[in-house]
C-alpha cells in the first residue's frame, strides 16, 4: 500500500527521497511524487503516474533541489491513478505540501466546508483536503495547525507535511497507519516502513496514534494530541538491509521461498526447550490452557490460511473448538467472545487494517488477546504487547505474495497446538516429545523440497497458458489448497479455486472437462482412499491431475494421477508445511512463464493498511 518518505538535512533531498521510494516500491503503487523546498523557500512538486522510472525521467528533465522534502508512492483509493491524483498535494497557494497514507473518512464534509471557505480542489483524492485544511488552520505555527487538523480528521493517516513558511522543518503525524522516524548526524528521516530508513539509521521511533512529530536539524520532537512533548525509546533494527534485498535471486518471491528452511529453524529455536512441558514462550499457564473454552483465530489472506492450519491442528491435538475467520467479516458480525476464550490475530506486517480492527473489537468485548506477527514494533504487536505476541522469525518479507511468513505462521500454529495439547493433557507425552523432535528435522526436509523447483519449472512451461486451475485436498490438505489457489491467482492472474475434495460432487465437478488442470495435495494417509476416489471422478471427466504427494504414499497414488511431485515423509501434521513449498514454486514458475511482475502483482499491496 502507499509509501511515505521524508527528509531534512544538509544533503540534496530528491535523491534520498527517490531512494526511499524505491525501497518502499515492494508495497505496491500506481503513481509517485516528491515535493522539495528550494533555496528560495518555494515548494516544488514533481509527480508521475505509473512506475517510479517515470518520476525519475521527469526529474531528469525537470530537476528540483533543496534539503527538505517529502515523497510518496500512491496506491489509489479515492480517484483513479493519474498525475493529478498522485501525492504530494498542495493548498491553493502551493505553500503547504502533504503526503498521506490511509483514508480520511470525513473528507466529503471537509471538502464542502473548505470549498465554501474558498479552497479550489483539483484532484479527486481525500488527501487534498488535508493540504487545504492545514492552510485554513495555519496561523504562523504548523505544529498548532497540525494538531487542530488531526482533531478534525476522521479515519486513518500517516502524514508528511512541509510548509514554505517553516522551510527547515518536516512534520509527521499518524493514526492507524504506520510511520517510523529516525535521526543521525543532523539529518532526520521519516518513512512508512523500515527498509526506507535502514541505509541511513538503525535507531528509529514508531509514532503512536494521534501523535505528531517535528523534525529539524536539531533533531526530533514528538507530541501527543494535546501538544504535550512525549519521549519514546529508540528501537534498534537488528536485521540487515541485505535481508531486504534480492541477493542474486531473480525475484524476492523466489528468494523468500528459499529462505523458508532458515525461517522455520529461527522460529522454532527460541521455543525449543530441553525440559519437557516447558512452554515459557507461551503466555498461557497450564491452568488457563485447561480452562480455555474456545479460540478465535482472525486474519486476512494468507495469514487467514495459516489460521485454518491452526484450527485443524489445535482441534486435533488440544481438543478445543477453534474458529478461523476472515478479519473483515469478524469485525462487523457482532462476534460472540467471552470469558475463557482467546482471540489470536495473525499478521505478517502487523499493520493490516481489518485485522487490527478485529483485534480492537475483540479487546473491547473483553477477550484475552494474542498475536502471531512477523514485524517487531508493528501496530498489532504493540497493541497486544510483546509478551502476548508470538513472533515469527521469517525476516523481512518483501514480495507481495507471502511465502516464508505463511510457513512460520503455520509453524507457530502447530507449536501452539502441541503446547496446548500438552498442557490440557489431551496429547500423550511420548507424542509431544516425538512431534517436537521431528520439528527440528523440518528445515532439512524443507531444503530437500526446494529441489522440486526444476520439475515445477518444466511443468509450468506446459501449463502456463491454462485459464483455470483447481486445487483440491482434504483436511489439512484442503487448508493448504486454499493457500495454493491464492498464491497462484495473485502472482499469475490465473483463475484458481480451492475445493475440499469431498465437495467436488456438490457442484464444482460441473466445471471439469478435458484439459482442465487439477492440483491435488495428498499428505494425510488417513484420508488417502477418500481423496483418491475423488480424483478418479476428476480424471474420468478428462481433467489433468498433478499430485503433491508424500513419498510413502506415491505408489498408491500413481495410477490415479498424471504426474507426481514427491515430498519427503513427515508426520501428518508437518507434511503440509513441506507440501506448501512446491505449491508456492508452482505459482512462482507459472507467473514467470507468463511474464508477470511476480514481486509486484497488479492491484495488490504488501501491507493493506486501509479497509
Ligand atoms: O500482513 P498480513 O499478514 O496481515 O497481510 C494479510 C494479507 O493481506 C496477505 O497475506 C495477502 O493475502 C498476501 N498478498 C498473500 O500473499
XYZ file of C-alpha atoms and ligand atoms in Angstrom:
627
model
C 0.000 0.000 0.000
C 1.113 3.663 -0.274
C 4.614 4.553 0.890
C 5.779 7.750 2.573
C 9.275 9.159 2.890
C 10.555 12.427 4.317
C 13.978 14.025 4.719
C 15.564 17.069 6.333
C 19.325 17.607 6.470
C 22.279 19.054 4.593
C 22.166 16.865 1.509
C 20.012 17.162 -1.600
C 16.634 15.736 -0.643
C 15.443 14.478 -4.048
C 17.877 11.530 -4.448
C 17.322 10.466 -0.834
C 13.553 10.598 -1.262
C 13.739 8.663 -4.534
C 15.942 6.009 -2.957
C 13.447 5.679 -0.099
C 10.536 5.371 -2.523
C 12.416 2.690 -4.412
C 12.881 0.735 -1.153
C 9.137 1.016 -0.487
C 8.060 0.130 -4.002
C 7.533 -3.517 -2.976
C 4.423 -2.361 -1.120
C 2.629 -1.822 -4.446
C 1.798 1.549 -6.043
C 0.380 3.138 -9.165
C 1.982 6.612 -9.142
C 4.643 8.543 -7.266
C 5.728 12.053 -6.429
C 8.036 14.232 -4.353
C 7.977 17.805 -3.039
C 11.184 19.656 -2.122
C 11.669 23.141 -0.620
C 14.294 25.038 -2.641
C 16.767 27.775 -1.634
C 14.124 30.494 -2.147
C 11.738 28.640 0.186
C 9.497 27.619 -2.689
C 7.953 24.159 -2.692
C 8.488 22.357 -5.995
C 6.429 19.279 -6.730
C 7.011 16.556 -9.320
C 4.577 13.676 -9.770
C 4.045 10.953 -12.335
C 1.563 8.168 -12.901
C 2.962 4.638 -13.250
C 6.334 3.225 -12.324
C 8.996 5.151 -10.404
C 11.033 5.315 -13.636
C 8.504 7.831 -14.945
C 9.222 10.088 -11.986
C 12.961 9.533 -12.419
C 12.665 10.649 -16.069
C 10.603 13.671 -15.075
C 13.204 14.686 -12.504
C 15.925 14.384 -15.129
C 14.182 16.818 -17.456
C 12.843 18.964 -14.644
C 15.107 18.628 -11.570
C 14.324 20.044 -8.134
C 16.841 20.981 -5.479
C 16.716 21.608 -1.734
C 17.438 19.841 1.539
C 13.910 19.295 2.892
C 11.262 17.194 1.223
C 8.586 14.533 1.239
C 7.805 11.721 -1.169
C 5.054 9.209 -1.809
C 4.128 6.118 -3.761
C 0.353 6.003 -4.168
C -1.995 3.019 -4.288
C -5.289 4.506 -5.444
C -8.236 4.528 -3.058
C -10.060 7.775 -3.930
C -9.708 8.703 -7.595
C -8.038 6.845 -10.451
C -4.244 6.578 -10.762
C -3.175 9.810 -12.513
C -0.560 12.579 -12.325
C -3.077 14.873 -10.651
C -4.233 12.374 -8.045
C -0.642 11.394 -7.201
C 0.789 12.878 -3.979
C 2.121 15.300 -2.754
C -0.959 17.528 -2.705
C -0.756 21.230 -2.003
C -3.049 24.031 -0.884
C -4.131 26.675 -3.418
C -1.010 28.821 -2.979
C 1.307 25.840 -3.101
C 2.793 26.822 0.256
C 1.905 23.578 2.057
C 2.534 20.101 0.646
C 1.216 16.868 2.082
C 1.753 13.139 1.558
C -0.716 10.755 3.130
C -1.291 7.024 3.626
C -4.721 5.897 4.762
C -8.260 7.095 4.215
C -9.881 10.285 5.506
C -13.437 9.162 6.158
C -14.946 12.628 6.605
C -13.234 14.057 3.522
C -16.519 14.970 1.844
C -17.805 17.171 4.637
C -14.353 18.759 4.981
C -14.217 19.337 1.231
C -17.605 21.082 1.293
C -16.573 23.214 4.244
C -13.222 24.187 2.700
C -14.741 24.875 -0.720
C -17.163 27.281 0.953
C -14.095 28.921 2.521
C -12.534 29.460 -0.912
C -10.412 26.338 -1.434
C -10.210 25.076 -5.004
C -9.789 21.319 -5.320
C -8.027 19.906 -8.332
C -7.825 16.187 -7.511
C -10.352 13.514 -6.606
C -8.371 12.409 -3.553
C -9.310 12.520 0.096
C -5.736 13.673 0.819
C -6.117 17.047 -0.831
C -8.498 18.155 1.947
C -5.597 17.900 4.410
C -3.486 20.419 2.481
C -6.407 22.892 2.255
C -7.361 22.261 5.877
C -3.824 22.987 7.063
C -3.806 26.178 5.030
C -7.112 27.157 6.610
C -5.816 26.482 10.117
C -2.298 27.872 9.685
C -1.708 30.976 11.782
C 2.082 31.059 11.700
C 2.699 27.768 13.561
C 2.428 24.477 11.703
C 2.614 22.412 14.871
C -0.575 24.070 16.125
C -2.256 23.826 12.715
C -1.423 20.122 12.500
C -2.753 19.426 15.992
C -6.001 21.226 15.128
C -6.202 19.386 11.818
C -5.803 15.903 13.319
C -8.541 16.691 15.821
C -10.816 17.246 12.817
C -9.716 14.298 10.657
C -11.611 11.018 10.921
C -10.062 7.863 9.561
C -6.548 6.598 9.134
C -3.479 8.551 8.218
C 0.261 8.683 8.208
C 1.242 12.176 7.124
C 4.315 14.019 5.946
C 3.948 17.801 5.713
C 6.245 20.618 4.578
C 5.451 24.316 4.612
C 7.232 27.211 2.861
C 6.906 29.450 5.918
C 8.834 26.894 8.016
C 11.322 25.792 5.376
C 13.674 23.923 7.707
C 11.050 21.653 9.231
C 9.353 18.396 8.323
C 6.159 17.466 10.192
C 4.672 13.998 10.558
C 1.511 12.585 12.136
C -0.109 9.187 12.404
C -3.343 7.433 13.212
C -3.909 3.753 12.339
C -1.252 3.861 9.627
C 2.406 3.135 10.354
C 5.086 5.809 10.448
C 8.709 5.424 11.531
C 11.133 8.280 12.111
C 14.848 8.388 12.770
C 17.772 10.796 13.025
C 21.516 10.646 12.570
C 24.228 13.304 12.425
C 21.948 16.290 11.937
C 19.699 14.558 9.421
C 16.164 13.310 10.064
C 14.199 10.751 8.120
C 10.597 9.566 8.050
C 9.050 6.590 6.296
C 6.105 4.275 6.385
C 8.364 1.245 6.644
C 11.827 0.471 7.990
C 13.595 -0.563 4.724
C 13.404 3.054 3.535
C 15.387 4.244 6.588
C 17.832 1.430 7.000
C 20.629 2.815 4.847
C 20.561 5.997 6.996
C 19.899 4.855 10.551
C 19.090 1.749 12.567
C 17.664 3.565 15.586
C 14.082 4.523 14.992
C 10.959 5.734 16.750
C 7.484 4.405 15.990
C 4.952 7.190 16.243
C 1.809 6.262 18.164
C -1.744 7.037 17.118
C -2.655 10.750 17.215
C 0.930 11.785 17.813
C 2.743 14.320 15.697
C 6.471 14.830 15.199
C 8.535 17.880 14.312
C 11.802 17.068 12.561
C 14.501 19.700 12.013
C 18.287 19.996 12.035
C 18.374 19.898 15.837
C 16.501 16.573 15.959
C 13.079 15.074 16.517
C 10.343 16.275 18.884
C 7.229 14.155 19.390
C 3.946 15.499 20.817
C 0.691 13.865 21.816
C -2.683 15.027 20.523
C -2.701 17.881 23.085
C 0.719 19.153 22.052
C 2.462 17.787 25.147
C 6.011 16.534 24.441
C 6.409 12.727 24.653
C 9.503 10.600 24.993
C 9.877 7.393 23.027
C 12.552 4.747 23.425
C 14.659 4.226 20.334
C 14.007 0.902 18.677
C 17.172 -0.673 17.266
C 16.647 -2.518 13.998
C 18.875 -5.569 14.104
C 18.240 -7.042 10.682
C 20.394 -6.146 7.767
C 19.450 -4.260 4.612
C 20.774 -7.254 2.634
C 17.957 -9.383 4.049
C 15.599 -6.951 2.342
C 17.458 -7.241 -0.965
C 17.314 -9.890 -3.682
C 20.732 -11.458 -3.051
C 21.188 -12.935 -6.509
C 17.675 -14.331 -6.943
C 15.584 -13.228 -9.914
C 12.754 -12.185 -7.622
C 12.098 -11.554 -3.942
C 9.408 -14.209 -4.022
C 11.886 -16.884 -5.101
C 14.448 -15.707 -2.555
C 11.865 -15.815 0.201
C 10.689 -19.298 -0.800
C 14.320 -20.408 -0.498
C 14.660 -18.746 2.909
C 11.997 -20.998 4.402
C 14.270 -23.663 5.906
C 16.109 -20.934 7.812
C 12.864 -19.206 8.774
C 11.499 -22.484 10.170
C 14.642 -23.005 12.202
C 14.742 -19.438 13.520
C 11.094 -19.517 14.537
C 11.419 -22.745 16.490
C 14.843 -22.071 18.059
C 13.720 -19.648 20.809
C 10.884 -22.023 21.741
C 12.927 -25.181 21.919
C 13.498 -26.418 25.433
C 15.359 -29.338 26.988
C 12.737 -29.621 29.703
C 9.536 -31.454 28.844
C 6.454 -29.330 29.418
C 8.404 -26.053 29.417
C 6.373 -23.532 27.426
C 7.890 -20.341 28.790
C 7.460 -18.759 25.349
C 3.681 -19.081 25.600
C 1.873 -16.502 27.740
C -0.719 -19.076 28.828
C -0.438 -21.005 32.069
C -1.382 -24.725 32.187
C -4.380 -23.743 34.301
C -5.527 -21.145 31.769
C -4.989 -23.672 28.976
C -7.212 -26.170 30.746
C -9.884 -23.547 31.331
C -9.967 -22.333 27.729
C -13.318 -22.899 26.056
C -12.694 -21.568 22.566
C -10.075 -19.873 20.393
C -10.831 -17.402 17.574
C -8.035 -17.002 15.034
C -8.641 -13.931 12.903
C -6.608 -12.695 9.946
C -6.652 -11.804 6.234
C -5.434 -13.554 3.095
C -2.503 -15.878 3.574
C -2.397 -15.249 7.318
C -6.017 -16.461 7.467
C -4.949 -19.656 5.716
C -2.300 -20.180 8.376
C -5.116 -19.665 10.873
C -7.022 -22.552 9.280
C -3.971 -24.767 9.772
C -4.150 -23.657 13.419
C -7.806 -24.618 13.619
C -7.216 -28.150 12.306
C -4.143 -28.673 14.476
C -5.451 -27.219 17.751
C -8.762 -29.021 17.480
C -6.961 -32.274 16.737
C -4.287 -32.052 19.421
C -5.823 -29.926 22.164
C -9.474 -30.902 21.703
C -10.531 -27.289 21.860
C -13.027 -25.626 19.480
C -11.323 -23.112 17.183
C -12.893 -20.632 14.795
C -10.684 -19.336 11.994
C -12.174 -16.257 10.470
C -11.515 -13.502 7.961
C -10.940 -10.240 9.833
C -13.131 -8.084 7.576
C -16.075 -10.358 8.395
C -15.292 -10.772 12.067
C -15.170 -7.066 12.830
C -18.723 -6.398 11.641
C -20.615 -9.534 12.560
C -21.222 -8.816 16.215
C -19.000 -11.741 17.288
C -19.619 -13.666 20.468
C -16.464 -13.832 22.511
C -16.294 -14.056 26.252
C -14.665 -15.415 29.341
C -12.111 -18.186 28.943
C -11.889 -17.536 25.240
C -8.780 -16.497 23.404
C -8.530 -14.253 20.350
C -5.422 -14.585 18.155
C -4.662 -12.071 15.403
C -2.283 -13.387 12.743
C -0.455 -10.880 10.582
C 2.882 -10.740 8.819
C 3.009 -6.946 8.711
C 1.139 -6.297 11.942
C -0.472 -3.361 10.146
C -3.414 -4.886 8.268
C -6.344 -2.560 8.914
C -9.057 -5.231 9.130
C -7.023 -7.494 11.410
C -6.199 -4.569 13.663
C -9.857 -3.525 13.818
C -10.959 -7.108 14.604
C -8.358 -7.250 17.371
C -9.638 -3.999 18.861
C -13.204 -5.296 18.628
C -12.261 -8.472 20.499
C -10.421 -6.423 23.134
C -13.399 -4.111 23.505
C -15.533 -7.151 24.233
C -13.174 -8.158 26.990
C -11.445 -11.061 25.249
C -7.966 -12.200 26.101
C -5.857 -11.366 23.040
C -2.648 -12.594 21.484
C -0.944 -12.084 18.131
C 1.230 -14.028 15.740
C 3.250 -11.399 13.957
C 6.430 -11.016 11.907
C 7.213 -7.318 12.250
C 8.575 -6.298 15.630
C 7.208 -2.936 16.730
C 4.236 -3.094 14.345
C 0.888 -1.738 15.470
C -0.692 -5.130 16.178
C 2.362 -6.291 18.130
C 2.358 -3.085 20.160
C -1.367 -3.199 20.880
C -1.136 -6.766 22.097
C 2.200 -6.205 23.808
C 5.444 -8.086 23.207
C 4.628 -10.565 25.979
C 1.470 -11.617 24.169
C 2.971 -11.675 20.695
C 4.307 -14.922 19.286
C 6.810 -13.550 16.802
C 7.579 -15.401 13.617
C 11.223 -15.011 12.706
C 10.852 -15.056 8.945
C 12.889 -11.861 8.469
C 11.660 -9.035 6.258
C 9.211 -10.260 3.634
C 9.311 -8.006 0.598
C 7.423 -9.869 -2.152
C 3.721 -9.043 -2.114
C 2.953 -12.762 -2.235
C 3.557 -14.083 1.236
C 5.563 -17.314 1.447
C 8.030 -17.529 4.330
C 5.661 -15.637 6.610
C 2.952 -18.239 5.928
C 5.393 -21.040 6.619
C 6.373 -19.631 10.002
C 2.805 -18.663 10.929
C 1.731 -22.256 10.258
C 4.723 -23.489 12.283
C 3.729 -21.309 15.236
C 0.170 -22.636 14.938
C 1.462 -26.198 15.162
C 3.666 -25.336 18.129
C 0.685 -23.754 19.832
C -1.411 -26.860 19.158
C 1.293 -29.103 20.656
C 1.762 -26.867 23.707
C -1.982 -26.610 24.361
C -2.415 -30.348 23.829
C 0.336 -30.998 26.356
C -0.948 -28.514 28.929
C -4.546 -29.693 28.598
C -3.493 -33.332 28.879
C -5.065 -34.297 25.557
C -1.755 -35.316 23.988
C 0.354 -38.118 25.476
C 3.865 -37.083 26.490
C 5.520 -39.510 24.031
C 3.589 -37.921 21.181
C 4.557 -34.407 22.349
C 8.218 -35.441 22.502
C 8.081 -37.113 19.098
C 6.464 -34.076 17.483
C 8.903 -31.603 18.996
C 11.779 -33.846 17.993
C 10.533 -34.015 14.436
C 10.114 -30.248 14.265
C 13.911 -29.994 14.471
C 14.281 -32.013 11.278
C 11.798 -29.927 9.307
C 14.240 -27.287 7.937
C 16.433 -30.048 6.404
C 13.405 -31.625 4.786
C 12.254 -28.227 3.539
C 15.646 -27.853 1.839
C 15.057 -31.181 0.104
C 11.672 -29.995 -1.152
C 13.225 -26.875 -2.695
C 14.844 -29.226 -5.212
C 11.417 -29.685 -6.841
C 11.906 -26.272 -8.455
C 13.273 -27.672 -11.707
C 10.411 -30.141 -12.039
C 7.908 -27.358 -11.432
C 9.612 -25.117 -13.982
C 9.205 -27.859 -16.591
C 5.638 -28.438 -15.555
C 4.810 -24.725 -15.655
C 6.157 -24.436 -19.174
C 3.480 -26.905 -20.299
C 0.697 -25.485 -18.139
C 1.243 -21.738 -18.018
C -1.417 -20.944 -20.597
C -4.172 -22.630 -18.578
C -7.041 -20.300 -17.809
C -8.267 -22.149 -14.718
C -6.603 -24.272 -12.077
C -8.352 -26.156 -9.281
C -6.653 -27.133 -6.072
C -8.133 -29.977 -4.054
C -7.385 -31.762 -0.812
C -8.940 -32.977 2.388
C -8.328 -31.870 5.976
C -5.032 -30.021 6.325
C -4.503 -30.551 2.600
C -7.637 -28.520 1.942
C -6.270 -25.708 4.127
C -3.128 -25.879 2.012
C -5.097 -25.864 -1.238
C -6.682 -22.549 -0.244
C -3.264 -21.016 0.163
C -2.062 -22.547 -3.131
C -5.043 -21.099 -5.016
C -4.492 -17.633 -3.528
C -0.791 -17.745 -4.385
C -1.400 -18.756 -7.979
C -4.102 -16.197 -8.651
C -2.228 -13.275 -7.129
C 1.045 -13.759 -8.982
C -0.041 -15.346 -12.286
C -3.585 -13.902 -12.658
C -4.870 -17.398 -13.466
C -8.327 -18.026 -12.099
C -7.781 -20.586 -9.361
C -10.058 -22.045 -6.740
C -9.612 -24.468 -3.862
C -12.158 -27.131 -3.069
C -12.409 -29.681 -0.335
C -12.050 -32.849 -2.418
C -15.226 -34.280 -0.914
C -17.171 -31.219 -2.030
C -16.394 -31.613 -5.751
C -19.512 -33.683 -6.412
C -21.707 -30.989 -4.914
C -21.187 -28.537 -7.748
C -17.594 -27.807 -8.829
C -17.369 -31.054 -10.800
C -19.634 -29.388 -13.383
C -16.610 -27.264 -14.326
C -14.386 -30.236 -15.060
C -13.788 -31.130 -18.698
C -10.924 -32.471 -20.802
C -7.799 -30.375 -20.369
C -8.706 -28.743 -17.036
C -5.827 -28.739 -14.558
C -6.388 -30.021 -11.035
C -3.606 -29.912 -8.440
C -4.200 -32.342 -5.582
C -2.331 -32.254 -2.289
C -2.017 -35.645 -0.628
C -0.229 -35.705 2.712
C -2.798 -37.283 5.040
C -2.708 -41.125 4.968
C -5.975 -41.409 6.863
C -7.768 -39.514 4.083
C -5.908 -41.105 1.168
C -8.593 -43.538 -0.041
C -11.285 -40.882 0.051
C -9.129 -38.406 -1.840
C -8.184 -40.992 -4.459
C -11.787 -41.833 -5.191
C -12.447 -38.084 -5.653
C -9.503 -37.870 -8.042
C -10.809 -40.776 -10.105
C -14.017 -38.802 -10.567
C -11.869 -35.932 -11.805
C -9.785 -37.951 -14.277
C -12.953 -39.663 -15.535
C -14.021 -36.198 -16.780
C -10.785 -35.856 -18.757
C -9.127 -33.391 -16.375
C -5.367 -33.472 -15.892
C -4.341 -34.210 -12.275
C -0.956 -33.457 -10.775
C -0.374 -34.501 -7.164
C 1.890 -33.061 -4.500
C 2.321 -36.223 -2.511
C 4.231 -37.701 0.414
C 6.930 -40.093 -0.740
C 5.455 -43.016 1.187
C 2.043 -42.554 -0.442
C 3.311 -42.311 -4.030
C 2.770 -45.938 -5.006
C -0.871 -45.815 -4.051
C -1.432 -42.521 -5.848
C 0.444 -43.186 -9.114
C -2.418 -44.829 -11.029
C -4.900 -42.087 -10.233
C -2.900 -39.052 -11.414
C -0.873 -37.922 -14.420
C 2.139 -36.595 -12.547
C 3.541 -36.702 -9.014
C 5.714 -34.192 -7.226
C 7.021 -36.058 -4.208
C 7.923 -34.538 -0.863
C 9.839 -36.255 1.966
C 7.897 -38.124 4.589
C 6.952 -36.313 7.772
C 4.348 -36.508 10.495
C 0.780 -35.897 9.245
C 0.869 -32.559 10.997
C 4.117 -31.357 9.415
C 3.848 -32.805 5.925
C 1.539 -29.961 4.797
C 4.264 -27.448 5.694
C 6.563 -29.243 3.295
C 3.870 -29.592 0.641
C 3.278 -25.860 0.523
C 6.760 -25.311 -0.943
C 6.074 -26.958 -4.343
C 2.730 -25.159 -4.412
C 4.483 -21.812 -3.913
C 7.092 -22.730 -6.521
C 4.310 -23.767 -8.881
C 2.676 -20.316 -8.554
C 6.048 -18.635 -8.992
C 7.059 -20.669 -12.079
C 3.644 -20.183 -13.704
C 3.877 -16.417 -13.151
C 7.401 -16.250 -14.571
C 6.394 -18.363 -17.576
C 3.533 -15.926 -18.216
C 5.820 -12.900 -17.923
C 4.053 -11.478 -14.857
C 5.533 -8.920 -12.482
C 5.976 -11.552 -9.752
C 7.022 -9.323 -6.868
C 4.502 -6.562 -7.541
C 1.336 -8.117 -8.882
C -1.173 -5.688 -10.329
C -3.631 -4.020 -7.933
C -2.022 -5.595 -4.871
C -0.220 -4.033 -1.963
C 2.107 -5.696 0.524
C 0.519 -4.199 3.561
C -3.187 -3.399 3.379
C -3.451 -0.525 5.810
C -6.865 0.670 4.649
C -10.164 -1.109 4.935
O 0.411 -8.523 6.750
P -0.709 -9.503 6.866
O -0.253 -10.887 7.122
O -1.756 -9.080 7.851
O -1.395 -9.494 5.425
C -2.563 -10.221 5.189
C -2.837 -10.320 3.718
O -3.008 -9.049 3.159
C -1.702 -11.036 2.965
O -1.465 -12.299 3.483
C -2.068 -11.167 1.472
O -3.129 -12.042 1.305
C -0.842 -11.612 0.677
N -0.755 -10.879 -0.546
C -0.881 -13.053 0.335
O 0.190 -13.476 -0.429
